[in-house]
Amino acid sequence: MLRKVIFLLSVSTVSLWGCSDTKPNLEAMPLEQAAMQAQTPSPEVSYLTRDPGPGRLTPEILNSDVSLSGTSLRGAKISPKGDFVTVLQGRTNDAKQQDLWAYDLESGEGRLLVSSTDILGAPEELSLEEKNRRERRREYSRGIVSYDWAGDDLLLFPLGGDIYLYDLKTKEARQITATKGFETDPKVFGSGQYVGYIRENNLFVKDLDSGLERQLSDGATELIRNGIASFVVQEELDRYTGYWPSGDAKKIAYTQTDDANVKTRTRAEYTSGGIINVEQRYPFAGTPNATVKLGIVGIKGGATKWADIGQDKDIYLSRVFWSQDSKTLFAGILSRDQKSHKLLKIDPATGDSEILFEETHPAWMNVEVSYKGLKDGSILWSSERNDKWQLFRISTHGETSGEFTPITPPDILMTRLNCVNQDSGAVYFTGWKDSPLERHIFKTDLDGGETLRLSQSSGIHSANFNTDCERYIGTFNSTSTPPQSRAFKNDGSPLAWLNENKLDGSHPYAPFMEADIQPEFGVLKASDGTDLHYQIFKPLDLKVGEKRPSVTIVYGGPHGQRVYNRWRLGLSQMLAHHGFVVFQIDNRGTGNRGKAFEAPLYRNMGRPEVEDQEIGAAWLKSQAFIDPDKMGVYGWSYGGYMSLMMLGQTNDYAAGVVGAPVTEWQLYDTAYTERYLGDPNPGSPNYTTGSYEQSNVWPYLDGITEPFLLIHGMSDDNVVFRNSTKLMDEMHKLGAQNMQLMTYPSEKHGFRRTHNKVHRSRLILEFFLTELE
């Protein structure tokens, strides 16, 4: 309260003196009054504003249902005949509500195929499993969120818990399933003849020609689930499915997970309508995981053949895929300590297996992002064995079985395998060579020959190819170009625009273009000489001689690169429009720089990241336009954890906003936490003394003397709300009066409600306006 009173008085004083055209006439005052006025220091000039004026971003504008970035196309797929492309497209007045569209590849003309709201006629109701699945995938859209081709003229998509087919010839959609259960994870296979899906924890297949449905798994209970990836595998290993049809459509491999050993916790979800007590099985670090079995069953049903995936049951089933001839099933087995990753060759007829190869690392193994079976029996596999992600060809038979042959060069970090034409030998992939701030499309061949860059403009490129790699849908964005989509030939030459999204007078961002702030990029050096990339946003009205308050936005955690040459309309621009300088730096431990760049986090979270952020803070303080006494920090999730650690370990910041932070790593899940910190249980071979104690926030709370705002969603099932309640309790024990709190009923880790997102952004802005004034 005292701080607010002082703030209001200072604003009042500035409004009386700072905005006056004349100074007080001391000669006309009584002597004592004149002396008092002369000794009164001039108030500090404020460069911050609560009303940035027209053409500037505000919390309300930033979080509106209308996307300022313009139309965006998702899930682009070239039709089997190659004459048009289908996409998921948000609406002009509601970017989150997606419909199914088609665009002609020659003319670029688009047409609506399926309106998501017309089919249901009512708001979509999602099952708990589907809600959780979308939360794991960070899927925040509504309506049609996925689809697939089912032959040349049929498109299949899930909506409202059922599955539909759209017929391009009749231009009508028909319902394929109509059950009380909720069908999830649909997949089309067998040249469009079959669709697989999960219902009530069992695997089903439907023949689209005959209409016959078969249940292929059994034994499902609330704890035993067939064809569904476990929570931790979805959240931390990016495997979102639990079944895989073979290429010849004769067999399906599927998982059976058992959550019986996973610790049950009661999580209270606070909503405006009351409190819901949720019994959730959550694998806290150091506690048992779900166990998993891998089975193979025929497309017509029958007994499941369970594969031999090893005697050790305490493992992660990381990846599963078929050989091109469907005679071999491959399964990735990641050890519990994540230092070993094996690829098994499995005979689907007997379930017998053998180890094709094993990769190890003294710190941890990241799970590969690209893999594919080839017609000669070999496989493509991405690996960090040479530090950066590379694509390798691996023989699976004979004397050379298990040998790695590089396909992509070691100086290009590959982020995604896009397409392989086995007849021509052409391989297309995405990655970066010259700068980690960009992503480009490259072409090489299966013999590891010359590599060519196909994309030209500086920024972020991605590509979706058709099946024979002759054409692709390229997407592009940069700091000055909102997301665009265009068709290309496989040599990179452009075809029709699908979504030029041109920044002209009709674009949603047009009213804000005059005040657009382009970030400046630069490089600093870590203590070991490693390059640390940063970006800085400066207010447009910044003048020579001014010293501005600043906000550092931090994430800082694994796989968390934030400094890109990409389009962004977020908190950075909004804060800069209100007068702040905004700074961001990618410390060691973040992603897409190679394994050596990540490794400092091993058994050591919360210290090397802070050390690098201090280097950024020192550079920021040295700039003539920065007020070193008015620097703030903001972060969410791992960034919230980093905000606490930066406030507690340094004296660089005057205030901070802490969003959904991990405060005690024993409260986070097994796969993520143990990868970096090991097992918290003494006596475990994967235990390291002090790794958890030194990485938790508790030893550093005494150092947090600055005011900070704590924010958390009260239904968060990822970074559970208990992290924040423990922080509140510890701060109370210290007698601290510098913590403010805002909680949000019904919100999980990623906010979904527009009014809450507006409120959160406004709250963050007001906090920094008050504390850094």
PDB file of N, CA and C in Angstrom, residues 647 655-659 706-711 738-742 760 763-765 767-768:
ATOM      1  N   LEU A 647      16.370 -13.874  -9.412  1.00  0.00           N
ATOM      2  CA  LEU A 647      16.132 -12.938  -8.321  1.00  0.00           C
ATOM      3  C   LEU A 647      16.918 -13.353  -7.078  1.00  0.00           C
ATOM      4  N   ALA A 655      12.625  -6.188  -9.757  1.00  0.00           N
ATOM      5  CA  ALA A 655      11.305  -6.805  -9.615  1.00  0.00           C
ATOM      6  C   ALA A 655      11.208  -7.973 -10.584  1.00  0.00           C
ATOM      7  N   GLY A 656      10.280  -8.896 -10.311  1.00  0.00           N
ATOM      8  CA  GLY A 656      10.125 -10.035 -11.197  1.00  0.00           C
ATOM      9  C   GLY A 656       8.709 -10.572 -11.202  1.00  0.00           C
ATOM     10  N   VAL A 657       8.352 -11.198 -12.315  1.00  0.00           N
ATOM     11  CA  VAL A 657       7.085 -11.929 -12.425  1.00  0.00           C
ATOM     12  C   VAL A 657       7.424 -13.398 -12.609  1.00  0.00           C
ATOM     13  N   VAL A 658       6.828 -14.233 -11.764  1.00  0.00           N
ATOM     14  CA  VAL A 658       7.127 -15.656 -11.704  1.00  0.00           C
ATOM     15  C   VAL A 658       5.876 -16.423 -12.104  1.00  0.00           C
ATOM     16  N   GLY A 659       5.879 -17.044 -13.290  1.00  0.00           N
ATOM     17  CA  GLY A 659       4.700 -17.729 -13.795  1.00  0.00           C
ATOM     18  C   GLY A 659       4.828 -19.234 -13.743  1.00  0.00           C
ATOM     19  N   GLU A 706      13.551  -8.467  -3.578  1.00  0.00           N
ATOM     20  CA  GLU A 706      12.816  -7.592  -4.488  1.00  0.00           C
ATOM     21  C   GLU A 706      11.343  -8.026  -4.544  1.00  0.00           C
ATOM     22  N   PRO A 707      10.449  -7.103  -4.878  1.00  0.00           N
ATOM     23  CA  PRO A 707       9.042  -7.481  -5.050  1.00  0.00           C
ATOM     24  C   PRO A 707       8.877  -8.411  -6.246  1.00  0.00           C
ATOM     25  N   PHE A 708       8.047  -9.438  -6.075  1.00  0.00           N
ATOM     26  CA  PHE A 708       7.752 -10.312  -7.215  1.00  0.00           C
ATOM     27  C   PHE A 708       6.295 -10.728  -7.186  1.00  0.00           C
ATOM     28  N   LEU A 709       5.780 -11.000  -8.366  1.00  0.00           N
ATOM     29  CA  LEU A 709       4.390 -11.412  -8.570  1.00  0.00           C
ATOM     30  C   LEU A 709       4.381 -12.881  -8.967  1.00  0.00           C
ATOM     31  N   LEU A 710       3.678 -13.709  -8.220  1.00  0.00           N
ATOM     32  CA  LEU A 710       3.537 -15.130  -8.492  1.00  0.00           C
ATOM     33  C   LEU A 710       2.195 -15.391  -9.161  1.00  0.00           C
ATOM     34  N   ILE A 711       2.204 -16.084 -10.302  1.00  0.00           N
ATOM     35  CA  ILE A 711       0.993 -16.395 -11.068  1.00  0.00           C
ATOM     36  C   ILE A 711       0.947 -17.898 -11.314  1.00  0.00           C
ATOM     37  N   ASN A 738       7.290  -9.280   0.296  1.00  0.00           N
ATOM     38  CA  ASN A 738       7.566  -8.795  -1.059  1.00  0.00           C
ATOM     39  C   ASN A 738       6.896  -9.634  -2.143  1.00  0.00           C
ATOM     40  N   MET A 739       6.028 -10.576  -1.782  1.00  0.00           N
ATOM     41  CA  MET A 739       5.381 -11.450  -2.767  1.00  0.00           C
ATOM     42  C   MET A 739       3.931 -11.048  -2.972  1.00  0.00           C
ATOM     43  N   GLN A 740       3.541 -10.885  -4.233  1.00  0.00           N
ATOM     44  CA  GLN A 740       2.145 -10.709  -4.611  1.00  0.00           C
ATOM     45  C   GLN A 740       1.681 -11.981  -5.313  1.00  0.00           C
ATOM     46  N   LEU A 741       0.393 -12.230  -5.333  1.00  0.00           N
ATOM     47  CA  LEU A 741      -0.131 -13.499  -5.822  1.00  0.00           C
ATOM     48  C   LEU A 741      -1.366 -13.297  -6.676  1.00  0.00           C
ATOM     49  N   MET A 742      -1.442 -14.050  -7.784  1.00  0.00           N
ATOM     50  CA  MET A 742      -2.661 -14.117  -8.583  1.00  0.00           C
ATOM     51  C   MET A 742      -2.815 -15.551  -9.083  1.00  0.00           C
ATOM     52  N   ARG A 760      -4.189 -11.752 -17.317  1.00  0.00           N
ATOM     53  CA  ARG A 760      -2.792 -12.066 -16.981  1.00  0.00           C
ATOM     54  C   ARG A 760      -1.841 -11.059 -17.623  1.00  0.00           C
ATOM     55  N   LEU A 763      -2.132  -7.755 -15.893  1.00  0.00           N
ATOM     56  CA  LEU A 763      -1.538  -7.835 -14.564  1.00  0.00           C
ATOM     57  C   LEU A 763      -0.014  -7.707 -14.630  1.00  0.00           C
ATOM     58  N   ILE A 764       0.605  -8.433 -15.575  1.00  0.00           N
ATOM     59  CA  ILE A 764       2.066  -8.363 -15.734  1.00  0.00           C
ATOM     60  C   ILE A 764       2.489  -6.948 -16.100  1.00  0.00           C
ATOM     61  N   LEU A 765       1.776  -6.369 -17.045  1.00  0.00           N
ATOM     62  CA  LEU A 765       2.099  -5.005 -17.464  1.00  0.00           C
ATOM     63  C   LEU A 765       1.984  -4.030 -16.295  1.00  0.00           C
ATOM     64  N   PHE A 767       2.098  -4.579 -13.119  1.00  0.00           N
ATOM     65  CA  PHE A 767       3.115  -4.842 -12.099  1.00  0.00           C
ATOM     66  C   PHE A 767       4.431  -4.153 -12.460  1.00  0.00           C
ATOM     67  N   PHE A 768       4.873  -4.308 -13.693  1.00  0.00           N
ATOM     68  CA  PHE A 768       6.143  -3.684 -14.085  1.00  0.00           C
ATOM     69  C   PHE A 768       6.019  -2.159 -14.175  1.00  0.00           C
TER      70      PHE A 768
END
